[in-house]
CSV table of C-alpha atoms and ligand atoms in Angstrom, one decimal:
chain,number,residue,atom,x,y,z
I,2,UNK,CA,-20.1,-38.1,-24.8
I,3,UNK,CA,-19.2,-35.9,-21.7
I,4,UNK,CA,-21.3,-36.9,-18.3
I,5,UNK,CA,-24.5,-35.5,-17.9
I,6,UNK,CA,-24.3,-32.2,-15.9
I,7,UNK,CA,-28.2,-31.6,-15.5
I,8,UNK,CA,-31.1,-33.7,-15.7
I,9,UNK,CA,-34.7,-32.2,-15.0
I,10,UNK,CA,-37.3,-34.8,-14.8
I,11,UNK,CA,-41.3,-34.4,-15.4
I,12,UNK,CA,-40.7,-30.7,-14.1
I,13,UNK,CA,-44.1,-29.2,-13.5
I,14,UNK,CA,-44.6,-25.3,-12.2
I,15,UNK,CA,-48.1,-24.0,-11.9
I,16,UNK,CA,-48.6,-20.6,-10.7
I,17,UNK,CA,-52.3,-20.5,-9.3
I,18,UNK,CA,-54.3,-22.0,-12.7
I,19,UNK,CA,-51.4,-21.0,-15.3
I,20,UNK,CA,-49.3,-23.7,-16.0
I,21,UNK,CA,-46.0,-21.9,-16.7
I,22,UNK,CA,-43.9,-25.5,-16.9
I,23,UNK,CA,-45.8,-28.5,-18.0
I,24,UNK,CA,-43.8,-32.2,-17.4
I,25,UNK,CA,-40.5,-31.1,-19.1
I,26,UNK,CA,-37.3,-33.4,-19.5
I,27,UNK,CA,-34.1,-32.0,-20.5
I,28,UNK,CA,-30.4,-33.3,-19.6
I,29,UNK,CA,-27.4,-30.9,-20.2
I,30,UNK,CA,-24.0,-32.6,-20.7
I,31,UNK,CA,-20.8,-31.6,-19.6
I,32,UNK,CA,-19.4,-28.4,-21.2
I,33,UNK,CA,-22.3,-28.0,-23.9
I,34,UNK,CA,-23.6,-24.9,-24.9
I,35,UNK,CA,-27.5,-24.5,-25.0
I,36,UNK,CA,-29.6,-22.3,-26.6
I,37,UNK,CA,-33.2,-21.7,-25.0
I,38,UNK,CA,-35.5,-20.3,-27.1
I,39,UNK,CA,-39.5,-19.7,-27.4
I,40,UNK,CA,-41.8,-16.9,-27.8
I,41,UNK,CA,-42.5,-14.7,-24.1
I,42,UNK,CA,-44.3,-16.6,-22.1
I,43,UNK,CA,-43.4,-20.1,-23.3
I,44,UNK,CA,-41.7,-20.7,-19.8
I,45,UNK,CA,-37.6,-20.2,-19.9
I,46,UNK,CA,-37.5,-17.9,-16.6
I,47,UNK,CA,-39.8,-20.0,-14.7
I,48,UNK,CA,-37.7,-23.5,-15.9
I,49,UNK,CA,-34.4,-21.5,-14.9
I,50,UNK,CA,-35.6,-20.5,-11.9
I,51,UNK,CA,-36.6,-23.9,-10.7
I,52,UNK,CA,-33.3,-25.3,-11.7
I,53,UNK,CA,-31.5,-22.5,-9.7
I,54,UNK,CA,-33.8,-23.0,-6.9
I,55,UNK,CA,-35.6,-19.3,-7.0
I,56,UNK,CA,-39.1,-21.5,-7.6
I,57,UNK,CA,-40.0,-24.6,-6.0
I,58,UNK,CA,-41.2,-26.8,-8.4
I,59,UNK,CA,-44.8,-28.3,-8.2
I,60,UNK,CA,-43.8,-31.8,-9.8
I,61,UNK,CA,-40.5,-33.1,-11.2
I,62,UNK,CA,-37.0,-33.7,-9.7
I,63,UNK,CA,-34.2,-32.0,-10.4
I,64,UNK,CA,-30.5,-33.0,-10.9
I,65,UNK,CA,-27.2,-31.7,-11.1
I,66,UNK,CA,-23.9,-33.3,-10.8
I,67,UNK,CA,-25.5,-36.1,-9.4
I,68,UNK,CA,-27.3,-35.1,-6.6
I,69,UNK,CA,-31.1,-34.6,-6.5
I,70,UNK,CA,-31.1,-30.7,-5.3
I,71,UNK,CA,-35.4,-30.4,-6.1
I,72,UNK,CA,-35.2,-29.3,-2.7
I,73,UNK,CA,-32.2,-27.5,-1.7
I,74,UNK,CA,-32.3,-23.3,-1.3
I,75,UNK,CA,-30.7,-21.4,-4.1
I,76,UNK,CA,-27.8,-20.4,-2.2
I,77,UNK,CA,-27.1,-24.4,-1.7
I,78,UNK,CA,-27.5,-24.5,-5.1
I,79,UNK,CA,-25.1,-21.7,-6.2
I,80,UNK,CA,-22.4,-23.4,-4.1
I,81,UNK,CA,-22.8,-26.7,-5.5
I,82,UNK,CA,-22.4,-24.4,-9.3
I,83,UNK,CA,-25.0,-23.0,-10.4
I,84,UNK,CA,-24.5,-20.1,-11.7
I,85,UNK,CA,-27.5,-17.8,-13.3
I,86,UNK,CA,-28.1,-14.1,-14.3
I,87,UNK,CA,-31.2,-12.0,-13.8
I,88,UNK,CA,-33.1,-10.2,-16.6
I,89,UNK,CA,-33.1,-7.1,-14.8
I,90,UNK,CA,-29.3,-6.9,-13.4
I,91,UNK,CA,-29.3,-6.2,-10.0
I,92,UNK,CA,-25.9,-5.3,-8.9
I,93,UNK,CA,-25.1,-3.0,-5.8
I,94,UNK,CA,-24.9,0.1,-7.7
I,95,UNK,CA,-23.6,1.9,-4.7
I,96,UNK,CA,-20.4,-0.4,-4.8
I,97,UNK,CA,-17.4,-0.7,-6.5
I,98,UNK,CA,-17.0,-3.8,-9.1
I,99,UNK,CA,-14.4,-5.7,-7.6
I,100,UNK,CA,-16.8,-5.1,-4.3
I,101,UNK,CA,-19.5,-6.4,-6.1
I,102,UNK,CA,-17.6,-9.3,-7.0
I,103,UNK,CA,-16.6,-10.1,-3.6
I,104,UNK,CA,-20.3,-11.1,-2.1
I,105,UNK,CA,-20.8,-14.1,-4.4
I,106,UNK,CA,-17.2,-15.2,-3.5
I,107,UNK,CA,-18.4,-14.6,0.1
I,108,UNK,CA,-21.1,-16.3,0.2
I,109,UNK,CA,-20.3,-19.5,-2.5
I,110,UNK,CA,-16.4,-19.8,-1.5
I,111,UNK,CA,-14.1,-21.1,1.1
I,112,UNK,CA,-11.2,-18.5,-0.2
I,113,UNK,CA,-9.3,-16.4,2.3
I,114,UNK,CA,-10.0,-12.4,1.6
I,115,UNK,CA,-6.8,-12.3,-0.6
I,116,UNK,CA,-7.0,-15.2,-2.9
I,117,UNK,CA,-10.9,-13.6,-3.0
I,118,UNK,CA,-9.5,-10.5,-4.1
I,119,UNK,CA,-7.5,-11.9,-7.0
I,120,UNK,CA,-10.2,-14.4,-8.3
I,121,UNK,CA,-12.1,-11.0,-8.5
I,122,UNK,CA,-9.7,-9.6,-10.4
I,123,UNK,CA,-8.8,-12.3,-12.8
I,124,UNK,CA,-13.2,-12.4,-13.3
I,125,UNK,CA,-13.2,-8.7,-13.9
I,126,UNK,CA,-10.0,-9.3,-16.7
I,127,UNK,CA,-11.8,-12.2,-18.1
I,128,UNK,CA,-14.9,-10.4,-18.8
I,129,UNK,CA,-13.0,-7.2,-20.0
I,130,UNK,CA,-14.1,-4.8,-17.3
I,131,UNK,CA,-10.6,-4.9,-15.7
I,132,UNK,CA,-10.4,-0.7,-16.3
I,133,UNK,CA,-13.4,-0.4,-14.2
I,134,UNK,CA,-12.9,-2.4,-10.9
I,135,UNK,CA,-12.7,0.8,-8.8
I,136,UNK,CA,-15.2,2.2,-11.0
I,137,UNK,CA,-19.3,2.2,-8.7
I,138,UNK,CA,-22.0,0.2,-10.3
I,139,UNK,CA,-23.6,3.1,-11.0
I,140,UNK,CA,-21.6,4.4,-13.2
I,141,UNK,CA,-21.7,1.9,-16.0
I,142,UNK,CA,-22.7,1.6,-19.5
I,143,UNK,CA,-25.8,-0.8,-20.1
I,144,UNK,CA,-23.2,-3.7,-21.7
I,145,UNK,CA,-21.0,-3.3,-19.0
I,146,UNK,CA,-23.6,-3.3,-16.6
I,147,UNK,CA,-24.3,-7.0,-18.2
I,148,UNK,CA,-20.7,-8.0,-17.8
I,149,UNK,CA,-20.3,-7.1,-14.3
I,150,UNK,CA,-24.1,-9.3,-13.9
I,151,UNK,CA,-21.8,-12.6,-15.7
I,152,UNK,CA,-19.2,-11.6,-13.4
I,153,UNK,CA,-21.0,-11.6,-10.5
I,154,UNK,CA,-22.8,-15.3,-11.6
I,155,UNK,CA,-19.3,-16.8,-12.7
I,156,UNK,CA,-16.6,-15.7,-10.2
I,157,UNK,CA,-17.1,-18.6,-7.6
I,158,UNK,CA,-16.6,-20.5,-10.5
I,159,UNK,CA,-19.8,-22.2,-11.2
I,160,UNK,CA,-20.0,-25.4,-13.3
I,161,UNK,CA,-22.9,-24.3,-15.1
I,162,UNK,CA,-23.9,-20.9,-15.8
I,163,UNK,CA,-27.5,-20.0,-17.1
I,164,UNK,CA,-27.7,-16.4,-18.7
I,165,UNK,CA,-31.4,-14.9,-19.2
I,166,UNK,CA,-31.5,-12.5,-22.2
I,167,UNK,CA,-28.2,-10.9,-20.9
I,168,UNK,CA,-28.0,-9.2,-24.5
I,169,UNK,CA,-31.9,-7.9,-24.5
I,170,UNK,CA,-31.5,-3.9,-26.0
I,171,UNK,CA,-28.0,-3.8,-26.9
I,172,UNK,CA,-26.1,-3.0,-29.9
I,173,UNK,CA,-25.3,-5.2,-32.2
I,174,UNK,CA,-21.6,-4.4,-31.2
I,175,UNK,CA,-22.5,-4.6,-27.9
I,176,UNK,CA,-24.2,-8.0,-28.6
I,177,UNK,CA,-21.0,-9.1,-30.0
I,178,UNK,CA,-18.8,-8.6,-27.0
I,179,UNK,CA,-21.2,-10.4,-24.4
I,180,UNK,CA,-20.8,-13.2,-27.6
I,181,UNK,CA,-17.0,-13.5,-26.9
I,182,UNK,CA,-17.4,-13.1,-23.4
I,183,UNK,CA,-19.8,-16.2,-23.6
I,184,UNK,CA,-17.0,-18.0,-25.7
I,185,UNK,CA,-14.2,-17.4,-23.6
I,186,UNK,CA,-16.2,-18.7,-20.5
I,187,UNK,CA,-17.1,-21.9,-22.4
I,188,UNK,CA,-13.7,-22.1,-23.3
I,189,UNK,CA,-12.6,-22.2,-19.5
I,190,UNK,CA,-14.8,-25.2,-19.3
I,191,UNK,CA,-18.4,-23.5,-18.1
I,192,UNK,CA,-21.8,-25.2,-19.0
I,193,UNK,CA,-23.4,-22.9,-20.5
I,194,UNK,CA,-27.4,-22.2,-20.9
I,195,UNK,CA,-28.6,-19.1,-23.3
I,196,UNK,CA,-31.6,-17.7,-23.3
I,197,UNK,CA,-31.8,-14.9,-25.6
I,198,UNK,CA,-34.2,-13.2,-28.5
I,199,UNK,CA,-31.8,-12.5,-30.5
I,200,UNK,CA,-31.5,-15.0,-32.7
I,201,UNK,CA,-27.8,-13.9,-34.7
I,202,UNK,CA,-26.8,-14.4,-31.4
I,203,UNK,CA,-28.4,-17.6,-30.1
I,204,UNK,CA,-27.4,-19.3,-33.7
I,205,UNK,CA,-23.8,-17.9,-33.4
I,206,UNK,CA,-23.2,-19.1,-29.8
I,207,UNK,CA,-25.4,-22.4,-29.5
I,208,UNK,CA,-24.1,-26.2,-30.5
I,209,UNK,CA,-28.0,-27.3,-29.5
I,210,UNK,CA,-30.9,-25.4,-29.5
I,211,UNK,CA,-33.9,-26.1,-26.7
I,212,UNK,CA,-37.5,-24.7,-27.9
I,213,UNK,CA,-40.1,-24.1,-25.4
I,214,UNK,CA,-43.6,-23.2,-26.1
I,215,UNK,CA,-46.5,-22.7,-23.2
I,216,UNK,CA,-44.9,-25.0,-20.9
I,217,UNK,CA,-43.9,-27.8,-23.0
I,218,UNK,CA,-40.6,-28.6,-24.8
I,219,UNK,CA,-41.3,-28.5,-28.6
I,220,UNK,CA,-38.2,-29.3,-30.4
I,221,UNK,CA,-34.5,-29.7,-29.1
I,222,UNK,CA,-31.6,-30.7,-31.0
I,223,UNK,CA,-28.9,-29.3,-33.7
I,224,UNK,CA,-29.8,-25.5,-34.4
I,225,UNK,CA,-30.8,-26.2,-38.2
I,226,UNK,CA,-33.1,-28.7,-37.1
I,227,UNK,CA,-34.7,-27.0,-34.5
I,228,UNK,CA,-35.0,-23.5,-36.7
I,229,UNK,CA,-36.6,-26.2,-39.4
I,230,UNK,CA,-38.9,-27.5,-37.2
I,231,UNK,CA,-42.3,-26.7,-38.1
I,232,UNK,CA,-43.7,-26.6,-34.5
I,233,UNK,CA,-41.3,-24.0,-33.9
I,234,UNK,CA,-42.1,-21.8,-36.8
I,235,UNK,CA,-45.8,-22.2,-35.7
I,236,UNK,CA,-44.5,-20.6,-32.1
I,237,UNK,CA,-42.9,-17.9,-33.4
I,238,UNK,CA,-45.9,-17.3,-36.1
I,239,UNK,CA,-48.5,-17.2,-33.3
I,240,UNK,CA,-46.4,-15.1,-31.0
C,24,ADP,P1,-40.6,-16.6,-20.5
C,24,ADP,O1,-39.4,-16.4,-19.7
C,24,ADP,O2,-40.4,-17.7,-21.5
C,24,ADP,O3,-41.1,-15.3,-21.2
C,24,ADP,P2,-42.0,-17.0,-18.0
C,24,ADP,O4,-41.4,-18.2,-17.4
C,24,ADP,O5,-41.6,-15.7,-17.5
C,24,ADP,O6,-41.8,-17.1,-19.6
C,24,ADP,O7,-43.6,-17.2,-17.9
C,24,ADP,C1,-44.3,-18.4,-18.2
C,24,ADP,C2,-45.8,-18.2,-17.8
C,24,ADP,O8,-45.9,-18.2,-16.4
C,24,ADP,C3,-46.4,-16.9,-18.3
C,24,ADP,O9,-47.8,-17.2,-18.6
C,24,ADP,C4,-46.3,-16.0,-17.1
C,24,ADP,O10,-47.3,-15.0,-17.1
C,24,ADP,C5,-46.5,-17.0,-16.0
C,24,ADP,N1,-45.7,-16.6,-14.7
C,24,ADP,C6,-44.4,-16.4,-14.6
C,24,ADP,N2,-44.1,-16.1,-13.4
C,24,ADP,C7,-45.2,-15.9,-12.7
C,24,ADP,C8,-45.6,-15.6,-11.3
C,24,ADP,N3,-44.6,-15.3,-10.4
C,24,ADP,N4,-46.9,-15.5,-11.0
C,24,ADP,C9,-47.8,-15.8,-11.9
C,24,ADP,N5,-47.6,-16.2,-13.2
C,24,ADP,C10,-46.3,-16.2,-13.6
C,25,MG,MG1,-38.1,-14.7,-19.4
C-alpha cells in the first residue's frame, strides 16, 4: 500500500451550537481516489475546509505529508499541495485564463515568469481549455468555467486535489468531460478527493467511497459496500 497522504484525527468543527464535524478519522493514501458523499448538510464543505485550512478546526489534528498543518493558514497549506475547488467558482472573470492561471502559480511556486507561463499552458492543454487561454473569464460556458476552477486548484501542481461538487447542474455530457479530466489528473499522479451528488459520477470515478452523515463518518470503504450499507440508505432515505 502507497504512504498515507492525509490523516485527520478526532476532527471536531462546531459552528456556535451546530455541530457541523463531530470527531472524524479518515487517512487518504498516496494516489487514491475518494468519493465523499452524504446528504446536504452531513458536513463535506466544512471537513474540506478544515483540511484546506479555510476553517480552523475546534478539536482534532490534522496531517498531510507528514507534517501536522492543524494550524498553518491556507495559503501555507496550498504550498505544501493542497489543492481544493470552491462550490461557487470564483475566478477573475475580468481576466484572461492563462492570467487566471498565473496567481496560483504566483502565489504557491518558485517558477521564474516564463517557466510560469508554460506550466499555465500545459494546465490549460491538460484540462482541454487550451483554445480559450486568451479567451476572459467571463466569457465561458458553465463547464468550462469548472475546468478553468480545476485549473486554477491544480497548476502549482498540488499533491492532493479536493473538488467540491465541481459537476453540480451540468449535462450529463458535460459531467462526462470533468470525468476524464478527473482521470487524466489522477493519472499524472494527483490525490484526488470527490465530493459530488451525482452519483453516475461519484461511482464511475471513485476506487473508495467516504459517507458522511450530520457530522459523523457512517460508512467508508469499496463503493458496493458503502452504496450497500444500510446506514447510508437510511441517510439518503431521511434526506
Ligand atoms: P455539506 O457540504 O455536506 O452540505 P456543510 O459542511 O456545508 O455540509 O454543513 C454542515 C453543517 O454545518 C450544516 O448544518 C450547516 O448549516 C452548518 N454550517 C456550515 N457552515 C456554517 C457556517 N459558516 N456557520 C454556521 N453553520 C454552518
Ligand atoms: Mg457542501
Amino acid at each position: 500500500m502507497s504512504e498515507v497522504l492525509l490523516a485527520v484525527t478526532g476532527l471536531r468543527k462546531t459552528f456556535g451550537g451546530v455541530v457541523a464535524v463531530a470527531s472524524m478519522d479518515l487517512e487518504i493514501r498516496r494516489g487514491e481516489k475518494i468519493g465523499l458523499i452524504g446528504p446536504n448538510g452531513s458536513g463535506k464543505t466544512t471537513l474540506i475546509n478544515c483540511i484546506a485550512g479555510m476553517l480552523r478546526p475546534t478539536a482534532g489534528q490534522i496531517n498531510f505529508a507528514g507534517l501536522n498543518v492543524t494550524n498553518l493558514p491556507a495559503h501555507s497549506r496550498a504550498r505544501l499541495g493542497i489543492g481544493r475547488t470552491f462550490q461557487l467558482p470564483k475566478p477573475f472573470f475580468s481576466l484572461t485564463l492563462a492570467e487566471n492561471l498565473m496567481i496560483p502559480l504566483e502565489f504557491c511556486s518558485d517558477l521564474a515568469v516564463p517557466a510560469m507561463q508554460e506550466q499555465a499552458r500545459s494546465t490549460l492543454r491538460l484540462l482541454g481549455l487550451e483554445h480559450a487561454g486568451d479567451a476572459y473569464a467571463g466569457s465561458l460556458t458553465q463547464v468550462d468555467l469548472r475546468k478553468l476552477e480545476l485549473a486554477r486548484a491544480v497548476v502549482a501542481g498540488p499533491r492532493l486535489l479536493i473538488a467540491d461538487e465541481t459537476m453540480a447542474g451540468l449535462s450529463t455530457s458535460e459531467v462526462d468531460e470533468i470525468l476524464e479530466v478527473l482521470t487524466a489528473l489522477a493519472a499524472n499522479g494527483i490525490t484526488i478527493i470527490l465530493i459530488e451528488h451525482i452519483m453516475r459520477a461519484i461511482l464511475s470515478f471513485s476506487e473508495r467511497l467516504v459517507c458522511l452523515d450530520a457530522g459523523r463518518k457512517i460508512a467508508d470503504g469499496l463503493p458496493d459496500g458503502v452504496m450497500g450499507h444500510p446506514d447510508v440508505e437510511r441517510a439518503y432515505l431521511g434526506e
